[in-house]
Amino acid sequence: MPRHTQDNAHKRPFARLVLGRDHLAEATAEGGHKESFKVTPQLKRTSTLLLNASFHCEKSSSASLILKLLDTFLTADAAFYAVFSERLLAQVQTFQHSFASARVIAIRMLSRLIRHDNAKTPGSSPALKPLIHAQVSILEATSDTDNARLKLSGHKSILQLVKSSPAYFELYFDAISTTSTAADSATFQTRFHLTKLLVDTFAATFSNAQRLRLLTSYTYWALEAKVRPTDSQLQSYAGFVVTISADEFASVVEPVLSRLLKRSPDSLLQAVRVMTQSLRIDLGLYLEPMFVPVFTAKLRSQKDDVRINCIGLVDTVLRRCADFAQVQTILTEVLGVLDGKHGILAQFYQREAVFTTLYNASLHAPAWEGAAADLAALVLPSLVQASTKEANEGTRYIGLQTVSQWLSLLHPTTTNTLPADISAFFTSGLQHKVDSAVVAHAYAVLSARETVSTALAQDVSIVRELVRLVDTANKKPNVLHLDGVLALSVLASLHESHPAQIASVLDVPSALVNDSFFATSAALLLQASSSSPPSVPAAGIDSPEVAVLKA
């Protein structure tokens, strides 16, 4: 071999490995294995070179070459398996913090080592568990890469191995179904990517015994472990949780959940919220004594995260109730919190949590069919009373939007009139001395005007106040009067469906053709509000000011 080729080979890991492979082939051709591979090249040195090359590999062709070299070395000398395995296991943390391409190569190398195990029965060697745990750890580190092709390559190498033998499947299943007696919380934190991979691929084929093992493990880690998984980590089980039956939940999850919710509900709410979001069973069966006491206590919590998680939990349980009476029970208990039956809501954020819960509940009306109007009749009196007394501007606005949502479900078009308390509520609100309160009430009327247009058009007191706001704004049309903009938007919308009633009090077409900032803003706001679906306060709803700016 020319000298310059040898020199360059020492500088390039790939070339040095290829030379080692060629030397091995020559020795084998001359006399079988008379010249031991343990001597030329040395096993440890070759293992190190192979691992170093994987850190510099970015192209798929280079990765294929490295894997072919690994196959060649494993076949040539049985001793190479143990040496290379030892070296690779020592580099696990390095691979975890390396490039995505290097991590995927390591995953594929480990698949080859596991398959190459020298035991007569596939998967029976005790040396395989460290290799699988190393592979799982590196696989978890690939969850942050956006390269779908690389991820798929790593997944494919594992799935091919798992599908090749029931013994291999059992080894990998053991890794994700660790029980509380044998679990190591530090290593378990690296198993969620594998869990999602196996669950999404094999969940439908799990035996009853395997389902019980996985459900027991999931229940322990989600609810009982000192270091609980994050939301995204728990979502790895979603494909399995959706298949949990009512009997499985009652026998495995419910006893643990019921006990721990009584002992330490604050720390458990987040995990319970994530779990119930994926469940498809009827949770209305567990309102008492499991869920309702938590709702009434934790919506009033002083801790922000506890209130937020409780709002989400109430919302999820409402969606999982199969009976109207169950929904009514939950709403009655939440209204009891709003009315102060479980203690005075001294802080605005406590009242805001209840308003938000009731707003979210109104969004599930399509699932209640004909019962929505009955629930609206139940909710509105307490809502109106609480919103009337609310002094905090932001909380009052959420309360008013909640009133608007439930008013839309009341369907007053059947009687063509608004209930007297609702009419008085909006009339007094539009007369409020505080400008922000007037704006909030006007925006609530705008939000509900499409559903209750007939009743609004015939409500003389509300229409009179809307016209007054428009007349006041018209005195200085080039200045933004937000209350006037909202009032004109409502009147313009009502004029489209009930021109006779509105034309008698205001010439809407003339007001809208005006080129002033005031009229233009009203027209744009009307257009935007007609095409926008209702938003959820928990996700952030637009204030009247933001809505006008967006228009």
XYZ file of C-alpha atoms in Angstrom:
551
model
C 0.000 0.000 0.000
C 1.408 3.467 -0.895
C 2.729 5.452 2.033
C 0.462 8.451 1.459
C -2.593 6.164 1.571
C -1.493 4.731 4.893
C -0.883 8.200 6.311
C -4.327 9.431 5.259
C -5.902 6.302 6.643
C -4.556 7.119 10.092
C -6.248 10.521 9.875
C -9.686 9.280 8.782
C -11.673 6.906 11.046
C -13.613 5.442 8.103
C -10.451 4.672 6.143
C -8.755 3.086 9.144
C -11.752 0.858 9.702
C -11.916 -0.138 6.044
C -8.219 -1.008 6.085
C -8.793 -3.139 9.158
C -11.648 -4.929 7.437
C -9.542 -5.554 4.290
C -6.634 -6.839 6.370
C -9.022 -9.207 8.121
C -10.372 -10.459 4.782
C -6.846 -11.109 3.484
C -5.904 -13.038 6.608
C -9.041 -15.121 6.424
C -8.478 -15.920 2.732
C -4.900 -17.053 3.353
C -5.546 -19.378 6.223
C -8.903 -19.097 7.824
C -8.435 -17.631 11.313
C -4.793 -18.663 11.784
C -3.924 -14.989 12.187
C -6.228 -14.074 15.019
C -8.469 -11.042 14.720
C -7.694 -10.443 18.405
C -4.180 -9.453 17.358
C -4.611 -7.656 14.009
C -6.343 -5.364 14.451
C -6.741 -5.402 18.210
C -10.331 -5.733 19.385
C -10.377 -2.752 21.719
C -8.706 -0.492 19.192
C -11.145 -1.507 16.469
C -14.117 -0.996 18.789
C -12.915 2.490 19.658
C -12.373 3.384 16.005
C -15.841 2.165 15.087
C -17.488 4.183 17.848
C -15.457 7.295 17.014
C -16.491 7.028 13.379
C -20.163 6.993 14.357
C -19.806 10.416 15.987
C -18.636 11.881 12.658
C -21.340 10.251 10.559
C -24.019 12.469 9.023
C -24.901 10.769 5.727
C -26.971 7.614 5.390
C -24.332 6.023 3.157
C -21.714 6.486 5.872
C -24.071 5.022 8.458
C -24.631 1.975 6.254
C -20.880 1.490 5.926
C -20.358 1.620 9.688
C -23.118 -0.917 10.275
C -21.694 -3.243 7.616
C -18.307 -3.020 9.284
C -19.900 -3.902 12.604
C -21.563 -6.945 11.038
C -18.232 -7.989 9.519
C -16.336 -7.728 12.800
C -19.063 -9.550 14.749
C -18.996 -12.414 12.261
C -15.197 -12.609 12.066
C -14.471 -13.051 15.760
C -16.861 -14.072 18.540
C -14.804 -12.135 21.097
C -15.580 -8.839 19.377
C -19.186 -8.937 20.650
C -18.238 -8.619 24.326
C -15.515 -6.025 23.759
C -17.625 -3.777 21.554
C -20.653 -4.084 23.850
C -18.548 -2.999 26.808
C -17.160 0.006 24.920
C -20.570 1.085 23.623
C -22.206 0.838 27.052
C -19.477 3.080 28.434
C -20.367 5.704 25.800
C -24.139 5.839 26.399
C -24.142 9.288 27.992
C -21.883 10.600 25.247
C -24.323 9.365 22.609
C -27.248 10.883 24.499
C -25.676 14.333 24.188
C -24.342 13.876 20.679
C -25.901 14.654 17.294
C -29.152 12.980 16.301
C -27.402 11.031 13.547
C -24.920 9.563 16.046
C -27.719 8.616 18.438
C -29.613 6.780 15.712
C -26.475 4.896 14.644
C -25.972 3.844 18.265
C -29.573 2.592 18.402
C -29.049 0.560 15.231
C -25.723 -0.794 16.527
C -27.403 -1.939 19.714
C -30.126 -3.682 17.717
C -27.417 -5.627 15.896
C -25.689 -6.542 19.143
C -28.959 -7.746 20.677
C -29.779 -9.828 17.606
C -26.221 -11.217 17.499
C -26.503 -12.523 21.061
C -24.787 -15.904 21.224
C -27.370 -17.577 23.450
C -29.093 -20.572 21.930
C -32.530 -19.203 22.836
C -33.121 -15.677 21.440
C -33.349 -13.103 24.176
C -32.380 -15.452 27.013
C -28.938 -14.011 27.726
C -28.712 -11.883 30.908
C -26.255 -9.618 29.074
C -29.066 -8.293 26.878
C -30.832 -6.213 29.522
C -28.002 -3.647 29.839
C -27.945 -3.350 26.046
C -31.702 -2.798 25.901
C -31.614 -0.243 28.714
C -28.812 1.597 26.909
C -30.795 1.573 23.682
C -33.896 2.854 25.466
C -31.920 5.699 27.042
C -30.467 6.796 23.716
C -33.877 6.449 22.051
C -35.380 8.814 24.623
C -32.756 11.400 23.718
C -33.891 11.346 20.073
C -37.335 12.683 21.015
C -36.083 16.259 20.635
C -34.966 15.898 17.015
C -37.144 17.183 14.171
C -35.624 14.852 11.583
C -38.448 12.371 10.947
C -36.285 10.217 8.670
C -33.678 9.690 11.371
C -36.329 8.889 13.968
C -37.962 6.391 11.650
C -34.627 4.692 11.049
C -34.096 4.159 14.773
C -37.692 3.034 15.311
C -37.481 0.580 12.438
C -34.406 -1.158 13.829
C -36.149 -1.724 17.173
C -39.487 -2.806 15.716
C -37.828 -5.305 13.379
C -36.068 -6.831 16.355
C -39.197 -6.903 18.529
C -41.274 -8.519 15.783
C -38.644 -11.155 15.069
C -39.143 -13.116 18.300
C -41.615 -13.215 21.227
C -38.602 -13.345 23.549
C -37.349 -9.991 22.298
C -40.846 -8.520 22.594
C -41.000 -9.651 26.205
C -37.644 -8.040 26.994
C -38.725 -4.691 25.586
C -42.160 -4.949 27.183
C -40.474 -5.523 30.544
C -38.619 -2.250 30.052
C -41.869 -0.253 29.802
C -43.952 -2.179 32.347
C -41.673 -1.854 35.358
C -43.513 -2.431 38.628
C -43.196 -0.447 41.815
C -41.193 -3.185 43.530
C -38.479 -3.395 40.875
C -38.532 0.114 39.460
C -35.704 2.555 39.367
C -37.168 6.029 38.973
C -33.981 7.410 37.441
C -33.886 4.877 34.622
C -37.649 4.883 34.187
C -37.501 8.527 33.149
C -35.841 7.355 29.919
C -38.512 4.906 28.784
C -41.333 7.063 27.445
C -40.216 7.161 23.816
C -40.054 3.369 23.755
C -43.420 3.222 25.517
C -45.067 5.326 22.829
C -43.406 3.267 20.092
C -44.584 -0.075 21.483
C -48.017 1.162 22.538
C -48.774 2.759 19.178
C -47.615 -0.381 17.360
C -48.794 -3.265 19.549
C -51.528 -1.944 21.901
C -54.246 -3.841 20.052
C -52.336 -7.127 20.429
C -51.522 -6.982 24.158
C -52.767 -9.999 26.075
C -54.883 -9.549 29.208
C -51.847 -10.291 31.376
C -49.730 -7.755 29.509
C -52.479 -5.129 29.748
C -52.672 -5.671 33.497
C -48.896 -5.313 33.872
C -48.775 -2.135 31.806
C -51.811 -0.608 33.512
C -50.381 -1.374 36.952
C -47.073 0.209 35.979
C -48.794 3.240 34.440
C -50.956 3.738 37.535
C -47.946 3.558 39.803
C -45.794 5.995 37.858
C -48.606 8.429 37.095
C -50.104 8.541 40.581
C -47.826 7.035 43.228
C -44.216 7.694 42.240
C -42.320 10.391 44.114
C -40.962 11.754 40.842
C -43.928 11.769 38.480
C -43.650 12.026 34.702
C -44.427 15.280 32.912
C -47.589 15.809 30.863
C -45.825 15.011 27.600
C -44.289 11.861 29.091
C -47.670 10.640 30.326
C -49.072 11.235 26.847
C -46.789 8.418 25.664
C -49.384 6.037 27.123
C -52.337 7.717 25.384
C -52.722 4.975 22.779
C -53.089 2.448 25.593
C -55.170 4.571 27.980
C -57.905 5.088 25.374
C -58.408 1.309 25.350
C -58.794 0.947 29.133
C -62.156 -0.627 29.900
C -64.500 0.308 32.727
C -63.658 -2.952 34.525
C -59.904 -2.361 34.226
C -60.266 1.177 35.560
C -62.435 0.033 38.451
C -60.109 -2.796 39.482
C -56.683 -1.154 39.028
C -56.877 2.641 38.788
C -59.875 3.665 40.896
C -58.695 2.225 44.243
C -55.341 4.014 43.957
C -56.835 7.234 42.593
C -59.564 7.436 45.215
C -57.106 6.873 48.056
C -54.544 9.409 46.845
C -57.073 12.138 45.993
C -58.108 12.102 49.635
C -54.514 12.162 50.864
C -52.747 14.678 48.578
C -55.016 16.074 45.851
C -52.904 19.154 45.083
C -49.904 17.219 43.807
C -52.065 14.688 41.991
C -54.399 16.928 39.967
C -52.052 17.425 37.035
C -51.534 13.697 36.467
C -55.244 12.962 36.931
C -56.150 15.647 34.398
C -53.806 14.160 31.794
C -55.015 10.626 32.502
C -58.719 11.460 32.245
C -58.210 13.319 28.972
C -57.295 10.028 27.301
C -59.855 7.812 29.030
C -63.038 6.912 27.140
C -65.049 5.389 29.975
C -67.989 6.962 31.821
C -66.398 9.038 34.589
C -69.791 10.187 35.817
C -69.938 6.967 37.833
C -67.172 8.297 40.092
C -68.498 11.785 40.911
C -69.122 10.807 44.522
C -67.060 10.446 46.558
C -64.034 10.821 44.267
C -64.367 13.866 41.987
C -66.990 16.265 43.392
C -65.192 16.929 46.720
C -62.056 17.768 44.739
C -63.969 20.156 42.465
C -65.573 22.094 45.290
C -62.340 22.394 47.252
C -59.711 22.990 44.578
C -61.549 25.555 42.441
C -61.128 27.777 45.511
C -57.435 26.989 45.965
C -54.927 29.767 46.546
C -52.445 28.023 44.227
C -52.607 28.950 40.551
C -51.506 25.555 39.230
C -54.027 23.710 41.404
C -56.915 25.871 40.162
C -55.825 25.506 36.524
C -55.555 21.729 36.807
C -58.909 21.539 38.576
C -60.552 23.585 35.797
C -59.145 21.145 33.256
C -60.250 18.139 35.304
C -63.829 19.406 35.612
C -63.904 20.006 31.868
C -62.651 16.483 31.129
C -65.056 14.774 33.530
C -67.967 16.729 32.018
C -67.023 15.404 28.579
C -66.877 11.861 29.959
C -70.319 11.921 31.593
C -72.779 9.629 29.834
C -75.898 10.855 31.638
C -77.542 14.296 31.788
C -78.119 13.930 35.533
C -74.358 13.581 36.047
C -73.705 16.828 34.165
C -76.391 18.547 36.209
C -74.784 17.308 39.423
C -71.401 18.767 38.478
C -72.841 22.137 37.431
C -74.927 22.335 40.598
C -71.832 21.774 42.734
C -69.818 24.359 40.780
C -72.659 26.876 41.159
C -72.617 26.110 44.868
C -68.975 27.196 44.932
C -69.907 30.409 43.091
C -72.735 31.102 45.541
C -70.378 30.688 48.498
C -71.885 27.482 49.876
C -68.413 25.994 50.351
C -66.802 29.182 51.636
C -66.627 32.814 50.577
C -64.667 33.460 47.376
C -62.724 36.387 48.756
C -60.172 36.596 45.931
C -60.966 37.551 42.343
C -58.925 34.653 40.953
C -61.142 32.181 42.814
C -64.253 33.636 41.182
C -62.445 33.719 37.841
C -61.739 29.989 38.144
C -65.444 29.256 38.627
C -66.472 31.535 35.736
C -63.929 29.840 33.489
C -65.177 26.393 34.500
C -68.758 27.341 33.654
C -67.698 28.933 30.363
C -65.869 25.770 29.337
C -68.909 23.717 30.313
C -71.110 25.721 27.924
C -68.920 24.656 25.002
C -70.062 21.045 25.446
C -73.708 21.924 24.768
C -73.864 20.096 21.393
C -73.383 16.806 23.257
C -76.349 17.521 25.537
C -78.879 17.905 22.729
C -82.212 19.075 24.152
C -80.934 19.353 27.726
C -78.813 22.461 27.053
C -81.719 24.883 27.603
C -82.569 23.273 30.958
C -78.957 23.546 32.080
C -78.836 27.184 30.953
C -81.915 27.900 33.055
C -80.109 26.303 35.996
C -76.846 28.205 35.527
C -77.905 31.723 34.483
C -79.492 33.052 37.731
C -76.348 32.456 39.797
C -74.115 33.658 36.959
C -76.023 36.913 36.556
C -75.986 37.566 40.282
C -72.244 36.910 40.601
C -71.372 38.978 37.508
C -73.445 41.907 38.782
C -71.472 42.008 42.026
C -68.041 41.421 40.460
C -65.702 44.375 41.023
C -62.550 43.115 39.319
C -62.522 44.265 35.699
C -60.902 41.182 34.150
C -62.978 38.729 36.174
C -66.173 40.643 35.394
C -65.423 40.402 31.695
C -65.014 36.605 31.866
C -68.229 36.407 33.890
C -70.103 38.432 31.266
C -68.810 36.261 28.438
C -69.960 33.221 30.409
C -73.418 34.766 30.785
C -73.445 35.429 27.038
C -72.513 31.815 26.244
C -75.228 30.317 28.443
C -77.770 32.873 27.221
C -77.157 31.597 23.695
C -78.092 28.108 24.930
C -81.315 29.283 26.546
C -82.913 29.799 23.113
C -85.277 32.629 24.125
C -86.509 32.837 20.514
C -89.214 30.390 21.546
C -90.805 33.149 23.639
C -89.399 36.119 21.666
C -88.489 37.870 24.918
C -85.508 37.887 27.221
C -86.056 36.804 30.828
C -86.711 39.856 32.987
C -83.584 39.405 35.093
C -81.393 39.080 31.977
C -82.920 42.203 30.424
C -82.416 44.200 33.603
C -78.864 42.867 33.932
C -77.753 44.104 30.499
C -79.710 47.357 30.716
C -78.101 48.335 34.005
C -74.715 47.224 32.725
C -74.969 49.490 29.670
C -75.768 52.349 32.076
C -72.791 51.640 34.338
C -70.719 54.624 35.417
C -67.440 52.820 34.725
C -66.555 52.832 31.025
C -64.869 49.415 31.092
C -68.018 47.874 32.584
C -70.152 49.390 29.805
C -67.740 48.018 27.199
C -67.810 44.547 28.769
C -71.627 44.449 28.800
C -71.835 45.716 25.214
C -69.381 43.056 24.072
C -71.385 40.355 25.858
C -74.507 41.499 23.989
C -72.535 41.403 20.723
C -71.385 37.834 21.460
C -74.956 36.607 21.998
C -76.797 38.702 19.421
C -76.949 36.059 16.646
C -78.647 33.425 18.814
C -81.014 35.791 20.653
C -81.539 38.360 17.894
C -85.345 38.240 18.014
C -85.495 38.769 21.759
C -82.856 41.514 21.642
C -84.595 43.405 18.840
C -87.824 43.447 20.853
C -86.178 44.432 24.139
C -86.881 48.163 24.194
C -84.682 48.967 27.191
C -81.532 47.323 25.793
C -82.025 48.774 22.297
C -82.569 52.223 23.786
C -79.273 52.049 25.656
C -77.436 50.839 22.542
C -78.808 53.765 20.524
C -77.758 56.167 23.271
C -74.179 54.856 23.113
C -74.143 55.292 19.318
C -75.473 58.860 19.550
C -72.827 59.741 22.128
C -70.058 58.290 19.963
C -71.312 60.143 16.874
C -70.710 63.482 18.545
C -66.955 62.870 18.078
C -66.852 60.279 15.276
C -63.094 60.462 14.677
C -62.309 59.427 18.246
C -62.546 55.777 19.250
C -65.559 55.207 21.481
C -65.326 51.486 22.100
C -68.739 51.260 23.718
C -70.270 53.048 20.726
C -68.428 50.794 18.263
C -69.795 47.704 19.991
C -73.312 49.167 20.230
C -73.389 50.049 16.523
C -72.121 46.566 15.664
C -74.988 44.999 17.632
C -77.591 47.286 16.068
C -76.252 46.654 12.560
C -76.482 42.897 13.133
C -80.030 43.180 14.484
C -80.999 45.407 11.552
C -80.134 42.605 9.117
C -82.626 40.182 10.678
C -85.177 42.622 12.116
C -85.035 45.806 10.030
C -88.447 47.123 11.060
C -87.751 47.255 14.802
C -84.259 48.754 14.469
C -85.070 51.236 11.670
C -87.592 52.890 13.949
C -84.860 53.918 16.404
C -81.709 54.298 14.256
C -80.810 54.754 10.585
C -78.202 51.987 10.546
C -77.278 52.164 6.815
C -76.496 55.873 7.079
C -74.405 55.309 10.187
C -72.333 52.579 8.539
C -71.591 54.406 5.261
C -69.915 57.164 7.228
C -66.160 57.105 6.563
C -65.301 58.016 10.129
C -63.025 55.881 12.258
C -65.995 55.105 14.489
C -68.260 53.685 11.773
C -65.447 51.813 10.003
C -64.382 50.132 13.241
C -67.948 49.017 13.911
C -68.331 47.503 10.438
C -65.049 45.615 10.687
C -65.828 44.364 14.192
C -69.212 43.087 13.047
C -67.584 41.196 10.188
C -64.895 39.680 12.428
C -67.275 38.653 15.207
C -69.612 36.923 12.760
C -66.866 34.570 11.563
C -65.091 33.878 14.867
C -65.938 30.786 16.956
C -66.226 31.197 20.731
C -62.940 31.002 22.582
C -62.076 29.406 25.866
C -60.936 31.643 28.747
C -58.429 29.041 29.883
C -56.708 29.412 26.511
C -57.070 33.204 26.569
C -60.129 35.027 25.194
C -59.896 38.381 23.480
C -60.896 41.450 25.432
C -63.162 43.996 23.673
C -60.130 46.188 23.030
C -58.182 43.370 21.395
C -61.203 42.299 19.337
C -61.558 45.801 17.868
C -57.833 46.033 17.136
C -57.906 42.647 15.372
C -60.862 43.759 13.279
